[in-house]
PDB file of C-alpha atoms in Angstrom:
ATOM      1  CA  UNK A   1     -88.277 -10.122 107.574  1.00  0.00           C
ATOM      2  CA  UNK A   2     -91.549  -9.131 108.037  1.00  0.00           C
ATOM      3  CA  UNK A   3     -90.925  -6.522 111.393  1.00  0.00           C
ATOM      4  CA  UNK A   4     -94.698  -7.133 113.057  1.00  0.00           C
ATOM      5  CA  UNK A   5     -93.674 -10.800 113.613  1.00  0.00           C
ATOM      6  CA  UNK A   6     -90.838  -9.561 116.227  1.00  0.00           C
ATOM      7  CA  UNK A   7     -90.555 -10.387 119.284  1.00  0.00           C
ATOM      8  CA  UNK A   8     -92.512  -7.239 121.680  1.00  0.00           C
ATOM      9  CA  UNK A   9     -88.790  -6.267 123.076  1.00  0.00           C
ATOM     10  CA  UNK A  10     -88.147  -5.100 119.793  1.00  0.00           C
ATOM     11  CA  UNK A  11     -88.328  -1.808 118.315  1.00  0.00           C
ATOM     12  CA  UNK A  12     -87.995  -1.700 114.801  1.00  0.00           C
ATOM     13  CA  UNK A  13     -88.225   0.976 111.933  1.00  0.00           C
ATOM     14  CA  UNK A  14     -88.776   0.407 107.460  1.00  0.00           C
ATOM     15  CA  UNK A  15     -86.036   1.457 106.140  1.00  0.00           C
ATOM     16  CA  UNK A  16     -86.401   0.696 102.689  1.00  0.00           C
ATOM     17  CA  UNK A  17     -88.113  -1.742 100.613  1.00  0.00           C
ATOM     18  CA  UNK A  18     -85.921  -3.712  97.408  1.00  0.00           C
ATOM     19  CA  UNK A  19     -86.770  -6.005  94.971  1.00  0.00           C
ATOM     20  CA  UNK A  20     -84.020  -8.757  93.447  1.00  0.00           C
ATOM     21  CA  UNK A  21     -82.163  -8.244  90.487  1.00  0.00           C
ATOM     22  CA  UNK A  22     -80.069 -10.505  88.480  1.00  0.00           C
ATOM     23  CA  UNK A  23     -76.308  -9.793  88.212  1.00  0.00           C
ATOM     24  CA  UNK A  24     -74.041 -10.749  85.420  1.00  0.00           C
ATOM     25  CA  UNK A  25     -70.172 -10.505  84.115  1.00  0.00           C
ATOM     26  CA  UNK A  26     -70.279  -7.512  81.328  1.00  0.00           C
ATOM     27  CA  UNK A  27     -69.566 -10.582  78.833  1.00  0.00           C
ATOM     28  CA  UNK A  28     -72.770 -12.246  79.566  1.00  0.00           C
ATOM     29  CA  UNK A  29     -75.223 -12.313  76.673  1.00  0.00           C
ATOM     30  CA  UNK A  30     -77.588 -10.530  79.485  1.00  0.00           C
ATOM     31  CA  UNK A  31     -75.431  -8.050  80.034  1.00  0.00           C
ATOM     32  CA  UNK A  32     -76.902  -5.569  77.498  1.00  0.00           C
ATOM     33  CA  UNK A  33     -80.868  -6.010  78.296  1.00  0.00           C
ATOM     34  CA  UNK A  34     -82.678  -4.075  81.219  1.00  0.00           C
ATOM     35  CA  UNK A  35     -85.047  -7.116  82.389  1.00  0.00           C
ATOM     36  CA  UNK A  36     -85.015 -10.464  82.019  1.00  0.00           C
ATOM     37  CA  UNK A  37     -87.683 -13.054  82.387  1.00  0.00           C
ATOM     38  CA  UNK A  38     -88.533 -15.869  84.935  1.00  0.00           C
ATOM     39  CA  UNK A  39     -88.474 -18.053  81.686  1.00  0.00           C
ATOM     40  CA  UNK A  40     -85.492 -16.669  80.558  1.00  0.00           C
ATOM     41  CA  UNK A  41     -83.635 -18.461  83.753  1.00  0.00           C
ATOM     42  CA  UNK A  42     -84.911 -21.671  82.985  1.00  0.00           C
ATOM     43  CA  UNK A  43     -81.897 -23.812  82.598  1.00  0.00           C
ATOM     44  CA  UNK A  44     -79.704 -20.938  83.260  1.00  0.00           C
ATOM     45  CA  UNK A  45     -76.588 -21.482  85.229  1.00  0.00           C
ATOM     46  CA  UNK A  46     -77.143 -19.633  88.861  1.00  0.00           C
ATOM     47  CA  UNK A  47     -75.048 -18.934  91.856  1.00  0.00           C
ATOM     48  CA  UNK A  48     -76.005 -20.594  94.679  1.00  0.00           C
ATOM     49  CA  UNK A  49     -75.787 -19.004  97.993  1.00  0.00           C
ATOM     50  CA  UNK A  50     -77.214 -21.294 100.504  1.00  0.00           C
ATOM     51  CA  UNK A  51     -77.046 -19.436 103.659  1.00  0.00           C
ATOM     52  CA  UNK A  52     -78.852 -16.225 101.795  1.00  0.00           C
ATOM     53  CA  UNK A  53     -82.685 -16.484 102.960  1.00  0.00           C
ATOM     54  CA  UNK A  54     -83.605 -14.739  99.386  1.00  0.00           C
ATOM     55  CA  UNK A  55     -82.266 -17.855  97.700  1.00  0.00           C
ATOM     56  CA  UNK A  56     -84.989 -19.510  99.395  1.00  0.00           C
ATOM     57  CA  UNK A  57     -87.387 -16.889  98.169  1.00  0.00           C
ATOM     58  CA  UNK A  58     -86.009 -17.154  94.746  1.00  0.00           C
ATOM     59  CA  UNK A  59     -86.027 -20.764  94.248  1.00  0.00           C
ATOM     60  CA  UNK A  60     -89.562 -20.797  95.343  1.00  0.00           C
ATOM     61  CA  UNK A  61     -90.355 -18.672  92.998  1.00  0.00           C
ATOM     62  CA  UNK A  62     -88.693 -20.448  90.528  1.00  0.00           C
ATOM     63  CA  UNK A  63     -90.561 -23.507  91.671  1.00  0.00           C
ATOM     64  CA  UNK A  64     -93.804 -21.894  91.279  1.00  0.00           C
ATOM     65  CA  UNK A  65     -93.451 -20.806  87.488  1.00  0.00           C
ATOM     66  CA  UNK A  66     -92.291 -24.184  86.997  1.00  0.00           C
ATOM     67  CA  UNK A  67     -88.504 -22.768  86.291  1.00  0.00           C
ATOM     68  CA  UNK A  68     -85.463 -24.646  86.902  1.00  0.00           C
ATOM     69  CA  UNK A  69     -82.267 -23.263  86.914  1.00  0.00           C
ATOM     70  CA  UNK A  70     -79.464 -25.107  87.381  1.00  0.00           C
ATOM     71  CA  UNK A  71     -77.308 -23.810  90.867  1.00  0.00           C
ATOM     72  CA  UNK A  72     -73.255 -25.869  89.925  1.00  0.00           C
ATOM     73  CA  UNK A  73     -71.454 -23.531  92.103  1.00  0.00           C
ATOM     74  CA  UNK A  74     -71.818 -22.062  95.567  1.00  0.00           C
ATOM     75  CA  UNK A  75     -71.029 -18.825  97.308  1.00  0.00           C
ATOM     76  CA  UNK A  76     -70.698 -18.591 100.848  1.00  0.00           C
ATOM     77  CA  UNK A  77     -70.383 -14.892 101.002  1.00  0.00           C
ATOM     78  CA  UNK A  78     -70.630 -11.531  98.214  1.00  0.00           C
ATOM     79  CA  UNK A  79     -66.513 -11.644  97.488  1.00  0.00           C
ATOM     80  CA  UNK A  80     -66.842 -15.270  96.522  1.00  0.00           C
ATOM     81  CA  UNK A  81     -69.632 -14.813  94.129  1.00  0.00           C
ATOM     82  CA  UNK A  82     -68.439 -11.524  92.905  1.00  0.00           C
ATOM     83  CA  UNK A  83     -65.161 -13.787  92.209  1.00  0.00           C
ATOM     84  CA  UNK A  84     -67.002 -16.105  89.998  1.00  0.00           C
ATOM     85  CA  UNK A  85     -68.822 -14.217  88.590  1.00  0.00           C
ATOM     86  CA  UNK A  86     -65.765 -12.027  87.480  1.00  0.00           C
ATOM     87  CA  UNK A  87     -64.075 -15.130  86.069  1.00  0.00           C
ATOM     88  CA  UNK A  88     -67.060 -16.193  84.102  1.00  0.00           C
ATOM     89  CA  UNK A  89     -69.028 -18.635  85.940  1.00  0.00           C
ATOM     90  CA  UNK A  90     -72.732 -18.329  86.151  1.00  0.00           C
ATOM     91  CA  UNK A  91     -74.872 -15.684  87.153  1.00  0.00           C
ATOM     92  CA  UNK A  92     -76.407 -14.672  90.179  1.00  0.00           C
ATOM     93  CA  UNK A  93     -79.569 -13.263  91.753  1.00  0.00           C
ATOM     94  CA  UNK A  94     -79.331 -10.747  94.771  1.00  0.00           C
ATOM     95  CA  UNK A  95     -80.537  -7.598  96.181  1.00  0.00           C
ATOM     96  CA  UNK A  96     -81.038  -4.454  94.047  1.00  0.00           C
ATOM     97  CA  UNK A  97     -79.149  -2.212  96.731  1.00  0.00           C
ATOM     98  CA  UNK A  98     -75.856  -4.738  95.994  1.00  0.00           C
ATOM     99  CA  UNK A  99     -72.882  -3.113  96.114  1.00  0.00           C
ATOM    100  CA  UNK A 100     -72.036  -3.773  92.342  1.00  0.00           C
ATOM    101  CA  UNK A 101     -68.367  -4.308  91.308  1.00  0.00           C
ATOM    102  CA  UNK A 102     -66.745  -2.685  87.761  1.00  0.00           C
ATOM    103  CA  UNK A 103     -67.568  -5.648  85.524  1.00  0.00           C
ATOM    104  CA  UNK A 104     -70.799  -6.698  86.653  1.00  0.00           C
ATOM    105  CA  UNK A 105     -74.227  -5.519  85.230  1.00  0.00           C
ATOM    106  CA  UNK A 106     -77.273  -5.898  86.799  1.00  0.00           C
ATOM    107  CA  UNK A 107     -80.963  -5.755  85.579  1.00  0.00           C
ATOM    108  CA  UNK A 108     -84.287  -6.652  86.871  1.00  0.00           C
ATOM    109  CA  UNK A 109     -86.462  -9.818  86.518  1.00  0.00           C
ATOM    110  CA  UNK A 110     -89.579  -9.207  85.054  1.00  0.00           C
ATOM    111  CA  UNK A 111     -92.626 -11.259  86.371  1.00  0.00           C
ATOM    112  CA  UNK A 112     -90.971 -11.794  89.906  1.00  0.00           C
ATOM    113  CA  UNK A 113     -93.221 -10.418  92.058  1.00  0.00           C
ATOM    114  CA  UNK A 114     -91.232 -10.684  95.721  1.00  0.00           C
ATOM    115  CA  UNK A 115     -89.324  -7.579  97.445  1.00  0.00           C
ATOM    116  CA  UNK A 116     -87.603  -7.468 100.517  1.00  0.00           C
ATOM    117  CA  UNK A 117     -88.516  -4.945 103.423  1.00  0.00           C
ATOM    118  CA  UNK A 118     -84.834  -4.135 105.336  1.00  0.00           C
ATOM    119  CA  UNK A 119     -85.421  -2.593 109.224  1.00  0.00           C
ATOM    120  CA  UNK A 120     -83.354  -1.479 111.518  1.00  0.00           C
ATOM    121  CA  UNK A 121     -84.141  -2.900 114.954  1.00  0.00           C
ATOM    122  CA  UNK A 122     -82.889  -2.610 118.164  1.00  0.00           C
ATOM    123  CA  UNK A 123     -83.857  -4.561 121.762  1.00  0.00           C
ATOM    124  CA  UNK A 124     -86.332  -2.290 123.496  1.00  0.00           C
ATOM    125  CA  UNK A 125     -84.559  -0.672 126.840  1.00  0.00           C
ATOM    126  CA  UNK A 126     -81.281  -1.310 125.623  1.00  0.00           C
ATOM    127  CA  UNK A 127     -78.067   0.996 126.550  1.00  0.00           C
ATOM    128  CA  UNK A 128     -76.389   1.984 123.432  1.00  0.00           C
ATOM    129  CA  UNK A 129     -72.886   3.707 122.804  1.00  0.00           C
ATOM    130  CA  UNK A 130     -72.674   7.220 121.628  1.00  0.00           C
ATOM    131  CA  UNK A 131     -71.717   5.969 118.243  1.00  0.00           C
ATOM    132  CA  UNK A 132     -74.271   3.506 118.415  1.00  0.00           C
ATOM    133  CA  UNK A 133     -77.013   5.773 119.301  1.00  0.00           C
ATOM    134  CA  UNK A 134     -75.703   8.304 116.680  1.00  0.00           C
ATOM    135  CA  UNK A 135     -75.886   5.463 113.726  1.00  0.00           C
ATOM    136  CA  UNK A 136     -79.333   4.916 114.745  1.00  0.00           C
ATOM    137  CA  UNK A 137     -80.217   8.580 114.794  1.00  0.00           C
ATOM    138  CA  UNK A 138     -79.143   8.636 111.230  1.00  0.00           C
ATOM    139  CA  UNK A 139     -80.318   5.924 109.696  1.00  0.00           C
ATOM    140  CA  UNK A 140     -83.783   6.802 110.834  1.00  0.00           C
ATOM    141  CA  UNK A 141     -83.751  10.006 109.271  1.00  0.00           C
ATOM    142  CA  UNK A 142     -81.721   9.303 105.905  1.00  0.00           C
ATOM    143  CA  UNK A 143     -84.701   8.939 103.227  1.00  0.00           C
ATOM    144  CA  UNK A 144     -84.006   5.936 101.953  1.00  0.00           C
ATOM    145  CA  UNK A 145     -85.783   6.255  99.005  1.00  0.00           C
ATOM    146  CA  UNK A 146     -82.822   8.169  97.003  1.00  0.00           C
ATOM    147  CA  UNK A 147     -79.965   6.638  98.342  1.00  0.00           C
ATOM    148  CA  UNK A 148     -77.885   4.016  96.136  1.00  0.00           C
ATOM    149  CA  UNK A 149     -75.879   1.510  97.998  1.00  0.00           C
ATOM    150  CA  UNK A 150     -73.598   0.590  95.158  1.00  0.00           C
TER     151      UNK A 150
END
């Protein structure tokens, strides 16, 4: 989310900023391209993954280039759809920084414009644990910018 539009007791700090990327079983006929289109989804079989908010961002993008893949399975969490997608069904969309399993590719979707900012926020005033306060510490000074999450 967007972290100006946070409540004032809020403190929040940009980590990192990530666009989404398609991901695919190493079988796929994707599998060997770097990019692949917003027209090149059209009809494609998709996970859905309808507690995700960037399925919501995805579809509306979809809706706007007048795409329309089709979504015949659901995920309710990453080791579901990482399971289907391992046994063949579909493809799905998610997060660039996705931890990625042996026998998945991912590549990037040209002409989708939308990126994600991820913060880390806290409640302003707030006592923290050590460890808590520690994990904050560092992931305010990591630099996000060359770190891989996969």
């Amino acid at each position: 989310g967007d972290p100006d539009s946070l409540p004032d007791r809020v403190r929040s700090w940009p980590l990192f900023r990530e666009r989404l990327k398609v991901l695919v079983p190493a079988s796929h006929r994707f599998a060997k391209l770097k990019s692949v289109s917003m027209a090149e989804l059209d009809r494609e079989d998709i996970i859905d993954r309808p507690d995700c908010p960037l399925m919501d961002q995805f579809k509306q993008a979809c809706a706007a280039a007048g795409i329309e893949p089709r979504f015949r399975h659901r995920a309710g969490c990453e080791e579901q759809m990482r399971s289907l997608l391992l046994s063949g069904f579909d493809i799905a969309v998610c997060p660039e920084h996705f931890g990625f399993s042996e026998g998945l590719v991912s590549m990037s979707i040209g002409g989708l414009e939308y990126e994600r900012q991820v913060v880390l926020a806290e409640v302003a005033g707030r006592r923290h644990s050590t460890a808590t306060t520690a994990f904050i510490r560092l992931a305010r000074a990591q630099d996000w910018a060359y770190v891989t999450l996969n």
